[in-house]
Coordinates of C-alpha atoms (C1' of nucleotides) in Angstrom, one line a residue:
Chain A
M1 CA 48.2 96.6 22.9
T2 CA 45.2 98.4 24.3
K3 CA 45.0 102.2 24.1
K4 CA 45.7 103.9 27.4
A5 CA 42.7 105.6 28.9
L6 CA 42.4 108.3 31.5
F7 CA 40.4 106.2 33.9
D8 CA 40.9 102.5 34.5
P9 CA 38.3 100.1 35.8
V10 CA 38.5 100.0 39.6
G11 CA 40.1 96.7 40.6
H12 CA 38.3 96.5 43.8
E13 CA 40.1 94.1 46.1
S14 CA 38.1 91.4 47.7
L15 CA 38.4 90.8 51.5
A16 CA 40.2 87.5 51.0
D17 CA 42.7 89.2 48.7
A18 CA 43.4 91.9 51.3
V19 CA 44.1 89.2 53.9
V20 CA 46.4 87.3 51.5
A21 CA 48.3 90.5 50.8
Q22 CA 49.0 91.1 54.5
I23 CA 50.1 87.6 55.2
E24 CA 52.2 87.5 52.1
D25 CA 53.9 90.7 53.1
L26 CA 54.9 89.3 56.4
I27 CA 56.3 86.2 54.7
A28 CA 58.1 88.1 52.0
S29 CA 59.7 90.4 54.5
G30 CA 61.0 87.5 56.6
V31 CA 58.9 88.4 59.6
L32 CA 56.9 85.1 59.2
K33 CA 59.6 82.5 58.7
Q34 CA 59.1 79.1 57.2
G35 CA 57.9 76.5 59.6
R36 CA 56.3 79.1 61.9
Q37 CA 52.8 78.1 63.1
L38 CA 50.2 80.8 62.4
P39 CA 47.6 81.7 65.1
S40 CA 44.5 79.5 65.1
E41 CA 41.8 80.4 62.6
R42 CA 39.5 81.7 65.3
E43 CA 42.2 83.8 66.8
L44 CA 43.5 85.2 63.5
A45 CA 40.0 86.0 62.3
E46 CA 39.4 87.9 65.4
T47 CA 42.7 89.8 65.1
L48 CA 42.2 90.6 61.5
R49 CA 38.5 91.4 62.2
V50 CA 37.2 89.2 59.4
S51 CA 35.0 86.2 59.4
R52 CA 36.4 82.7 59.6
P53 CA 35.0 81.7 56.2
K54 CA 36.8 84.6 54.6
L55 CA 40.0 84.0 56.4
R56 CA 39.8 80.3 55.3
E57 CA 39.3 81.5 51.8
A58 CA 42.5 83.6 52.1
L59 CA 44.4 80.7 53.7
H60 CA 43.5 78.4 50.8
I61 CA 44.7 81.0 48.3
L62 CA 48.0 81.0 50.2
E63 CA 48.1 77.3 50.3
E64 CA 47.6 77.2 46.5
R65 CA 50.5 79.5 46.2
G66 CA 52.7 77.2 48.2
L67 CA 53.2 79.6 51.0
V68 CA 51.1 78.0 53.8
M69 CA 50.4 74.4 54.9
I70 CA 47.1 73.7 56.6
K71 CA 46.8 70.5 58.7
H72 CA 43.5 69.3 60.0
G73 CA 43.5 69.2 63.8
E74 CA 47.0 70.6 64.0
G75 CA 47.2 74.2 62.7
S76 CA 48.4 76.3 59.8
F77 CA 52.1 76.8 59.1
V78 CA 54.3 78.8 56.9
A79 CA 55.4 76.3 54.3
P80 CA 59.1 75.6 53.5
L81 CA 60.2 78.5 51.4
T82 CA 63.8 78.1 50.5
G83 CA 64.7 75.1 48.5
Q84 CA 66.4 72.9 51.0
A85 CA 69.8 73.1 49.5
M86 CA 71.3 71.0 52.3
L87 CA 69.3 68.0 53.3
P88 CA 70.3 66.2 56.5
A89 CA 72.1 63.6 54.4
L90 CA 74.3 66.3 52.9
L91 CA 75.0 67.7 56.4
D92 CA 76.0 64.3 57.6
L93 CA 78.3 64.0 54.6
Y94 CA 79.8 67.4 55.5
G95 CA 80.4 65.9 59.0
R96 CA 82.3 63.0 57.4
H97 CA 83.8 65.0 54.5
E98 CA 86.3 67.4 55.9
P99 CA 86.9 69.7 52.8
A100 CA 83.2 70.1 52.3
F101 CA 82.8 71.1 55.9
F102 CA 85.3 73.9 55.5
D103 CA 83.6 75.0 52.3
Y104 CA 80.5 75.4 54.4
L105 CA 82.4 77.5 56.9
E106 CA 83.9 79.7 54.1
Y107 CA 80.4 80.3 52.7
R108 CA 79.1 81.0 56.2
R109 CA 81.9 83.4 56.8
E110 CA 80.9 85.5 53.8
Q111 CA 77.3 85.6 54.8
E112 CA 77.9 86.5 58.4
G113 CA 80.2 89.4 57.3
F114 CA 77.6 90.6 54.9
A115 CA 74.8 90.4 57.5
A116 CA 76.9 92.1 60.2
R117 CA 77.7 95.0 57.8
L118 CA 74.0 95.5 56.9
A119 CA 72.8 95.1 60.5
A120 CA 75.2 97.7 61.7
R121 CA 73.8 100.1 59.1
R122 CA 70.2 99.3 59.5
A123 CA 69.4 98.0 63.0
T124 CA 66.3 99.6 64.4
R125 CA 65.9 100.5 68.1
A126 CA 64.0 97.3 68.6
D127 CA 66.7 95.3 66.9
K128 CA 69.3 96.8 69.2
E129 CA 67.3 96.1 72.3
R130 CA 66.8 92.5 71.2
I131 CA 70.6 92.1 70.6
S132 CA 71.4 93.7 73.9
E133 CA 69.1 91.3 75.7
I134 CA 70.8 88.4 74.0
L135 CA 74.2 89.6 75.0
T136 CA 73.1 89.8 78.6
E137 CA 71.8 86.3 78.3
I138 CA 75.0 85.1 76.7
E139 CA 77.1 86.5 79.5
R140 CA 74.8 85.0 82.2
A141 CA 74.9 81.6 80.5
W142 CA 78.7 81.7 80.4
K143 CA 79.0 82.6 84.0
A144 CA 76.6 79.8 84.9
N145 CA 78.6 77.4 82.7
D146 CA 75.2 76.5 81.1
A147 CA 76.1 74.9 77.8
D148 CA 72.5 74.5 76.5
A149 CA 71.6 78.2 77.3
S150 CA 74.9 79.3 75.7
R151 CA 74.1 77.4 72.6
E152 CA 70.6 78.8 72.4
A153 CA 71.8 82.3 73.0
D154 CA 74.5 81.9 70.3
F155 CA 72.0 81.1 67.7
S156 CA 69.7 83.8 68.9
L157 CA 72.5 86.4 68.4
H158 CA 73.3 85.3 64.9
S159 CA 69.6 85.1 64.0
A160 CA 68.9 88.6 65.5
I161 CA 71.8 90.1 63.5
V162 CA 70.5 88.5 60.2
D163 CA 67.0 89.9 61.0
A164 CA 68.6 93.4 61.7
S165 CA 70.1 93.3 58.2
Q166 CA 66.5 94.0 56.9
N167 CA 67.3 92.0 53.8
A168 CA 64.5 89.6 53.1
T169 CA 66.4 87.3 50.9
L170 CA 69.3 87.0 53.3
I171 CA 66.9 86.3 56.1
H172 CA 65.3 83.5 54.2
M173 CA 68.5 81.9 53.0
M174 CA 70.2 82.1 56.4
A175 CA 67.1 80.8 58.3
S176 CA 67.3 77.4 56.5
I177 CA 71.0 77.2 57.4
F178 CA 70.4 78.0 61.0
D179 CA 67.8 75.3 61.3
L180 CA 70.1 72.7 59.9
T181 CA 73.2 73.6 61.8
Q182 CA 71.3 73.9 65.1
Q183 CA 70.2 70.3 64.7
S184 CA 73.5 68.8 63.7
V185 CA 77.0 67.9 64.7
F186 CA 78.5 71.2 63.5
Y187 CA 78.0 73.0 66.8
N188 CA 80.6 71.2 68.7
R189 CA 81.4 73.5 71.6
D190 CA 84.0 71.2 72.9
F191 CA 86.0 72.0 69.7
L192 CA 85.3 75.6 70.2
K193 CA 86.9 75.4 73.7
T194 CA 90.2 73.9 72.5
L195 CA 91.8 77.3 72.0
D196 CA 90.7 78.5 75.4
G197 CA 89.3 76.0 77.9
T198 CA 86.8 78.4 79.4
G199 CA 85.1 79.7 76.3
K200 CA 86.0 83.2 77.3
K201 CA 87.3 84.1 73.9
L202 CA 84.1 82.9 72.3
L203 CA 82.2 85.1 74.7
E204 CA 84.3 88.1 73.9
Q205 CA 83.8 87.6 70.2
H206 CA 80.0 87.5 70.7
L207 CA 80.0 90.6 72.8
E208 CA 82.2 92.4 70.3
L209 CA 80.0 91.4 67.4
G210 CA 76.7 92.4 69.1
Q211 CA 78.1 95.7 70.5
A212 CA 79.5 96.7 67.1
V213 CA 76.1 96.3 65.6
I214 CA 74.5 98.2 68.4
D215 CA 77.1 101.0 67.9
G216 CA 76.3 101.1 64.2
D217 CA 80.0 100.4 63.3
E218 CA 79.9 98.6 60.0
T219 CA 83.6 97.9 59.6
R220 CA 83.9 96.8 63.2
A221 CA 80.8 94.5 62.9
E222 CA 82.1 92.9 59.8
K223 CA 85.5 92.3 61.2
A224 CA 84.0 90.8 64.4
A225 CA 81.8 88.4 62.4
L226 CA 84.7 87.3 60.2
D227 CA 87.1 86.9 63.2
H228 CA 84.4 84.8 64.9
I229 CA 84.1 82.4 62.0
D230 CA 87.8 82.3 61.6
F231 CA 88.1 81.4 65.2
V232 CA 85.5 78.7 64.8
E233 CA 87.3 77.2 61.8
Q234 CA 90.6 77.3 63.7
S235 CA 89.1 75.5 66.6
F236 CA 87.6 72.8 64.5
R237 CA 90.9 72.2 62.8
Q238 CA 92.7 71.9 66.1
G239 CA 90.0 69.8 67.5
L240 CA 90.2 67.4 64.6
E241 CA 94.0 67.3 64.9
Q242 CA 93.7 66.6 68.6
Q243 CA 91.2 63.8 67.9
R244 CA 93.6 62.3 65.4
R245 CA 96.5 62.5 67.9
E246 CA 94.5 60.9 70.6
A247 CA 93.4 58.1 68.2
M248 CA 97.0 57.5 67.3
A249 CA 98.2 57.6 70.9
E250 CA 95.5 55.1 71.8
K251 CA 96.7 52.8 69.1
R252 CA 100.3 53.2 70.3
R253 CA 99.2 52.4 73.8
L254 CA 97.4 49.2 72.6
M255 CA 100.5 48.2 70.6
A256 CA 102.8 48.7 73.6
Q257 CA 100.8 46.2 75.7
Chain B
M1 CA 50.4 103.7 72.5
T2 CA 49.1 100.3 71.6
K3 CA 51.5 97.3 71.7
K4 CA 52.6 96.3 68.3
A5 CA 51.1 93.0 67.1
L6 CA 52.1 90.7 64.3
F7 CA 48.8 91.0 62.5
D8 CA 46.7 94.1 62.0
P9 CA 43.0 94.3 61.4
V10 CA 42.5 94.2 57.6
G11 CA 41.6 97.7 56.4
H12 CA 39.4 96.4 53.7
E13 CA 38.9 99.2 51.3
S14 CA 35.4 100.0 50.3
L15 CA 34.5 100.4 46.6
A16 CA 33.9 104.1 47.0
D17 CA 37.3 104.5 48.6
A18 CA 38.9 102.8 45.7
V19 CA 37.3 105.2 43.3
V20 CA 38.3 108.1 45.5
A21 CA 41.9 106.9 45.4
Q22 CA 42.1 106.7 41.7
I23 CA 40.6 110.1 41.1
E24 CA 42.8 111.7 43.8
D25 CA 45.8 110.1 42.2
L26 CA 45.0 111.8 38.9
I27 CA 44.5 115.1 40.6
A28 CA 47.7 114.8 42.7
S29 CA 49.8 114.0 39.6
G30 CA 48.4 117.0 37.7
V31 CA 46.7 114.9 35.1
L32 CA 43.3 116.3 36.2
K33 CA 43.8 120.0 36.5
Q34 CA 41.6 122.4 38.5
G35 CA 38.5 123.6 36.6
R36 CA 38.5 120.6 34.4
Q37 CA 35.1 118.9 33.9
L38 CA 34.9 115.2 34.7
P39 CA 33.1 112.8 32.4
S40 CA 29.4 112.4 33.2
E41 CA 28.4 110.1 36.0
R42 CA 26.9 107.6 33.6
E43 CA 30.0 107.6 31.4
L44 CA 32.5 107.5 34.3
A45 CA 30.6 104.7 36.1
E46 CA 30.7 102.7 32.9
T47 CA 34.4 103.3 32.5
L48 CA 35.3 102.5 36.1
R49 CA 32.9 99.5 36.0
V50 CA 31.1 100.5 39.1
S51 CA 27.4 101.4 39.8
R52 CA 26.3 105.1 39.6
P53 CA 25.3 105.2 43.3
K54 CA 28.7 104.0 44.3
L55 CA 30.4 106.5 42.0
R56 CA 28.2 109.2 43.5
E57 CA 29.3 108.2 46.9
A58 CA 32.9 108.6 45.9
L59 CA 32.3 112.0 44.2
H60 CA 30.7 113.2 47.4
I61 CA 33.7 112.2 49.4
L62 CA 35.9 114.1 47.0
E63 CA 33.5 117.1 47.3
E64 CA 33.8 117.0 51.1
R65 CA 37.6 117.1 50.7
G66 CA 37.3 120.2 48.5
L67 CA 38.7 118.4 45.4
V68 CA 35.6 118.3 43.3
M69 CA 32.5 120.5 42.7
I70 CA 29.3 119.0 41.6
K71 CA 26.7 121.2 39.8
H72 CA 23.2 119.9 39.3
G73 CA 22.3 119.8 35.6
E74 CA 25.8 120.9 34.6
G75 CA 28.5 118.4 35.6
S76 CA 31.3 117.6 38.0
F77 CA 34.5 119.7 38.0
V78 CA 37.8 119.6 39.6
A79 CA 37.7 122.3 42.2
P80 CA 40.0 125.3 42.3
L81 CA 43.2 124.1 44.0
T82 CA 45.6 127.0 43.7
G83 CA 46.8 128.2 47.0
Q84 CA 45.6 125.0 48.8
A85 CA 48.3 123.1 50.5
M86 CA 48.3 119.5 49.5
L87 CA 46.1 117.4 51.8
P88 CA 48.0 115.1 54.1
A89 CA 46.2 112.3 52.4
L90 CA 47.7 113.3 49.1
L91 CA 51.2 113.3 50.5
D92 CA 50.6 109.8 51.7
L93 CA 50.0 108.9 48.1
Y94 CA 53.6 109.5 47.4
G95 CA 54.7 107.0 49.9
R96 CA 57.2 104.7 48.4
H97 CA 57.1 100.9 48.1
E98 CA 60.4 99.5 47.4
P99 CA 59.9 96.0 46.0
A100 CA 61.5 93.1 47.6
F101 CA 63.2 92.7 44.2
F102 CA 65.8 95.3 45.1
D103 CA 66.6 93.4 48.3
Y104 CA 67.2 90.4 46.1
L105 CA 69.5 92.3 43.9
E106 CA 71.5 93.5 46.9
Y107 CA 71.9 89.9 48.1
R108 CA 72.6 88.7 44.6
R109 CA 75.3 91.4 44.2
E110 CA 77.1 90.1 47.3
Q111 CA 77.0 86.5 46.1
E112 CA 78.2 87.2 42.6
G113 CA 81.1 89.2 43.9
F114 CA 82.0 86.4 46.3
A115 CA 81.7 83.7 43.6
A116 CA 83.8 85.7 41.1
R117 CA 86.5 86.2 43.6
L118 CA 86.7 82.5 44.4
A119 CA 86.4 81.5 40.8
A120 CA 89.3 83.7 39.8
R121 CA 91.3 82.0 42.5
R122 CA 90.3 78.4 41.9
A123 CA 89.0 77.9 38.4
T124 CA 90.3 74.7 36.9
R125 CA 91.5 74.4 33.3
A126 CA 88.1 72.8 32.5
D127 CA 86.3 75.7 34.2
K128 CA 88.2 78.2 32.1
E129 CA 87.5 76.3 28.9
R130 CA 83.9 76.2 29.7
I131 CA 83.8 79.9 30.5
S132 CA 85.7 80.7 27.3
E133 CA 83.2 78.7 25.2
I134 CA 80.3 80.6 26.9
L135 CA 82.0 83.9 26.1
T136 CA 82.3 82.9 22.5
E137 CA 78.6 82.0 22.4
I138 CA 77.6 85.3 24.2
E139 CA 79.4 87.3 21.5
R140 CA 77.8 85.2 18.7
A141 CA 74.3 85.6 20.2
W142 CA 74.8 89.3 20.5
K143 CA 76.0 89.7 16.9
A144 CA 73.0 87.6 15.7
N145 CA 70.7 89.7 17.9
D146 CA 69.4 86.4 19.3
A147 CA 67.6 87.3 22.5
D148 CA 66.9 83.7 23.6
A149 CA 70.4 82.6 23.0
S150 CA 71.7 85.7 24.8
R151 CA 69.6 85.0 27.8
E152 CA 70.6 81.3 27.9
A153 CA 74.3 82.2 27.6
D154 CA 73.9 84.8 30.3
F155 CA 72.7 82.2 32.8
S156 CA 75.4 79.8 31.7
L157 CA 78.1 82.2 32.4
H158 CA 76.9 83.0 35.9
S159 CA 76.4 79.3 36.6
A160 CA 79.9 78.4 35.3
I161 CA 81.5 81.0 37.5
V162 CA 79.7 79.8 40.6
D163 CA 80.8 76.3 39.7
A164 CA 84.3 77.5 39.3
S165 CA 84.2 78.9 42.8
Q166 CA 84.5 75.3 44.0
N167 CA 82.5 76.1 47.0
A168 CA 79.9 73.4 47.5
T169 CA 77.7 75.4 49.7
L170 CA 77.7 78.4 47.4
I171 CA 77.0 76.2 44.4
H172 CA 74.0 74.6 46.2
M173 CA 72.6 77.9 47.4
M174 CA 73.0 79.7 44.1
A175 CA 71.5 76.9 42.1
S176 CA 68.1 77.5 43.7
I177 CA 68.3 81.2 43.0
F178 CA 69.2 80.7 39.4
D179 CA 66.1 78.5 39.0
L180 CA 64.0 81.3 40.5
T181 CA 65.4 84.1 38.4
Q182 CA 65.4 82.1 35.2
Q183 CA 61.6 81.6 35.6
S184 CA 60.7 85.1 36.7
V185 CA 61.8 88.6 37.5
F186 CA 65.1 88.6 35.7
Y187 CA 63.5 88.3 32.2
N188 CA 63.1 91.9 31.1
R189 CA 66.1 92.5 28.9
D190 CA 64.4 95.6 27.5
F191 CA 65.0 97.3 30.8
L192 CA 68.6 96.2 30.6
K193 CA 68.9 98.0 27.3
T194 CA 67.5 101.3 28.5
L195 CA 71.0 102.5 29.3
D196 CA 72.4 101.5 25.9
G197 CA 70.1 100.5 23.2
T198 CA 72.2 97.7 21.6
G199 CA 73.1 95.8 24.7
K200 CA 76.8 96.4 23.9
K201 CA 77.6 97.5 27.5
L202 CA 76.0 94.3 28.8
L203 CA 78.1 92.3 26.4
E204 CA 81.2 94.1 27.5
Q205 CA 80.5 93.4 31.2
H206 CA 80.0 89.7 30.6
L207 CA 83.2 89.5 28.5
E208 CA 85.1 91.4 31.2
L209 CA 83.8 89.2 34.0
G210 CA 84.6 86.0 32.2
Q211 CA 88.0 87.1 31.1
A212 CA 89.0 88.2 34.6
V213 CA 88.1 84.8 35.9
I214 CA 90.1 83.1 33.1
D215 CA 93.0 85.4 33.9
G216 CA 92.8 84.6 37.6
D217 CA 92.5 88.2 38.6
E218 CA 90.4 88.1 41.8
T219 CA 90.1 91.9 42.3
R220 CA 89.1 92.5 38.7
A221 CA 86.7 89.6 38.7
E222 CA 84.9 90.8 41.8
K223 CA 84.7 94.3 40.5
A224 CA 83.3 93.1 37.2
A225 CA 80.6 91.1 38.9
L226 CA 79.6 94.0 41.2
D227 CA 79.6 96.5 38.3
H228 CA 77.4 94.2 36.4
I229 CA 74.8 93.9 39.1
D230 CA 74.9 97.6 39.7
F231 CA 74.2 98.1 36.0
V232 CA 71.3 95.7 36.2
E233 CA 69.8 97.5 39.2
Q234 CA 70.2 100.9 37.6
S235 CA 68.6 99.7 34.4
F236 CA 65.6 98.4 36.2
R237 CA 65.1 101.6 38.2
Q238 CA 65.2 103.7 35.1
G239 CA 63.0 101.3 33.2
L240 CA 60.3 101.4 35.9
E241 CA 60.5 105.2 36.0
Q242 CA 60.2 105.5 32.3
Q243 CA 57.1 103.2 32.3
R244 CA 55.4 105.4 34.9
R245 CA 56.3 108.6 33.0
E246 CA 55.0 107.2 29.7
A247 CA 51.7 106.1 31.3
M248 CA 51.2 109.6 32.8
A249 CA 52.3 111.4 29.6
E250 CA 49.7 109.4 27.6
K251 CA 47.0 110.5 30.0
R252 CA 48.1 114.1 29.8
R253 CA 48.1 113.8 26.0
L254 CA 44.5 112.5 26.1
M255 CA 43.4 115.4 28.3
A256 CA 45.1 117.9 26.0
Q257 CA 42.9 116.9 23.1
Chain C
dC1 C1' 9.6 126.6 25.0
dG2 C1' 11.2 122.0 24.2
dC3 C1' 14.9 118.8 23.9
dG4 C1' 19.0 116.6 25.4
dG5 C1' 22.3 116.7 28.3
dT6 C1' 23.5 116.8 33.4
dG7 C1' 22.9 115.5 38.5
dG8 C1' 19.6 113.4 42.4
dT9 C1' 16.7 109.8 44.7
dA10 C1' 14.9 105.4 45.8
dA11 C1' 13.1 100.6 45.4
dT12 C1' 14.7 96.1 44.3
dA13 C1' 18.0 92.5 43.1
dT14 C1' 22.4 90.4 43.5
dT15 C1' 26.8 89.6 45.5
dT16 C1' 29.9 89.5 49.3
dA17 C1' 30.7 88.9 54.0
dT18 C1' 29.3 87.6 58.8
dT19 C1' 27.3 84.8 62.2
dT20 C1' 26.1 80.6 64.1
dA21 C1' 26.1 75.8 64.6
dC22 C1' 28.0 71.5 64.2
dC23 C1' 31.4 67.8 62.4
dA24 C1' 36.2 65.6 62.0
dA25 C1' 41.2 65.3 63.2
dT26 C1' 44.9 65.8 66.4
dT27 C1' 47.3 66.3 70.7
dC28 C1' 47.8 65.8 75.5
dA29 C1' 46.8 64.7 80.2
dT30 C1' 45.0 61.1 83.0
Chain D
dA1 C1' 43.0 53.6 76.2
dT2 C1' 40.0 57.5 76.8
dG3 C1' 38.1 62.0 77.2
dA4 C1' 38.8 66.9 76.9
dA5 C1' 40.5 70.7 74.5
dT6 C1' 42.6 72.2 70.9
dT7 C1' 42.9 72.5 65.8
dG8 C1' 40.8 72.6 60.9
dG9 C1' 36.3 71.7 57.8
dT10 C1' 31.5 72.5 56.3
dA11 C1' 27.1 74.7 55.7
dA12 C1' 22.8 77.3 56.4
dA13 C1' 20.8 81.7 57.8
dT14 C1' 21.4 86.5 58.1
dA15 C1' 23.5 91.1 57.4
dA16 C1' 26.0 94.3 54.7
dA17 C1' 27.7 96.0 50.5
dT18 C1' 27.0 96.8 45.8
dA19 C1' 24.5 96.8 41.4
dT20 C1' 20.4 97.5 38.6
dT21 C1' 16.5 99.9 37.2
dA22 C1' 13.4 103.6 37.0
dC23 C1' 12.1 108.0 37.5
dC24 C1' 12.6 113.1 38.9
dA25 C1' 14.8 117.9 38.8
dC26 C1' 18.1 121.3 36.9
dC27 C1' 20.6 123.6 33.2
dG28 C1' 22.1 125.1 28.6
dC29 C1' 21.1 125.7 23.9
dG30 C1' 18.7 126.0 19.6

DNA sequence: CGCGGTGGTAATATTTATTTACCAATTCAT
DNA sequence: ATGAATTGGTAAATAAATATTACCACCGCG
């Protein structure tokens, strides 16, 4: 092992390395999430105040490291970062395989509680403003009975809370789950309404969760998150039972003819 | 105040600035004390692997900041500093950079606790036999002082416990994390030994964790998992601090000669 | 007083980065 | 299907930053 010296050779960072460092920092911290399109090269070079060739050099380093995907004529994107633990095929299986689905909810329950606790502790002013805006939108969408807007705002709230946790690993891990669940059958709001036809309880739970984070109340935020997932699970159980009852009733009706 | 943007112009550091930073660091940390003569320009340029003109540029910046005195025909000296409040720039040098690694440990801590709790509740007979076999191997590897076997058994234990949780989603999600930690940051067992030289505490924690799962004690299993990760984190923090102290102590030793 | 150290200056060469121009792929509106 | 406007891709010329080389001036010491 080399002898330690008082002065070390100056490892002067190249311009491309400096650009790489900044973009990697944004990715590592969860600010730039996988799949996100980067600004165009011309725009990004201008923003960073470097030349396009040098920016391209940096982007190629990032591509070599598996962090960025560059597509000719389309753009540059943050590459998939979390191993896709759940492919669509597995999600479809979850939809068919009831116990596995409830495993997913159990796991999700733990993560949401963890995220809510951290978010209540760490949310910045900007985080709280973002959550407050989403709560306003959630309430508006409920009053307008706008299912698509409600669904969108629902995901926005959970996403904002995970972001407010300031935990980069949790942000990355949950981002992949959000993408998958947003696309699939899991978000069956009809089931969610079986316990109360108007969705008012769902609304109250979202408002309580968001407000607890804004108020910085860790215990209350965690409880709200866990209650919410418990409610979701209960609704799905009852929704499945009701489906089964209706299926059997239909069979009985057919047999009675 | 300007609106916050996602990307900032790259503050690409000039070579002279990099030299200034290193010399300032040595002054700030007390390694270069006031009055001390610096190596000659030719020698220092060679050591830093920069050109003399660039080194001179840096020395002049330091002179402007009152940190260095340059005397024609005599040499360069650290200027008198007593009574001078530290420059704001020097205080900035003490800014902290918490690695994303500790975010990861925090996340990991939550997952290990969750897995341990579920495993204690649900482990099958086959799970318990597997865990028991791994505990035997862990003890054997420790007695034989076999680092590679210890490391392998370490991962096997954590993996077996996650498997015993019987939660499909958790198993999927943790599998990808295990792959990552097995290849990278989690390798420095020397750090893990800083709190006890023989690794006996680490051994005891693993045995306690495994046994609690075998005994079906959820509370005990969870606590053992959390204590283990806390121990790991503490060891890393102390290991990093010790590295820094040793590097600086060596430089002070060289200067005392 | 001379020598060997130190810092000081400047011309030239090399490397790094920027600017400019143009080509190829993709998407979208017509 | 086509053209326009976006994106990425390439390369030559130029500018800026850094390194190399040579030489001068000051200082301390024998």
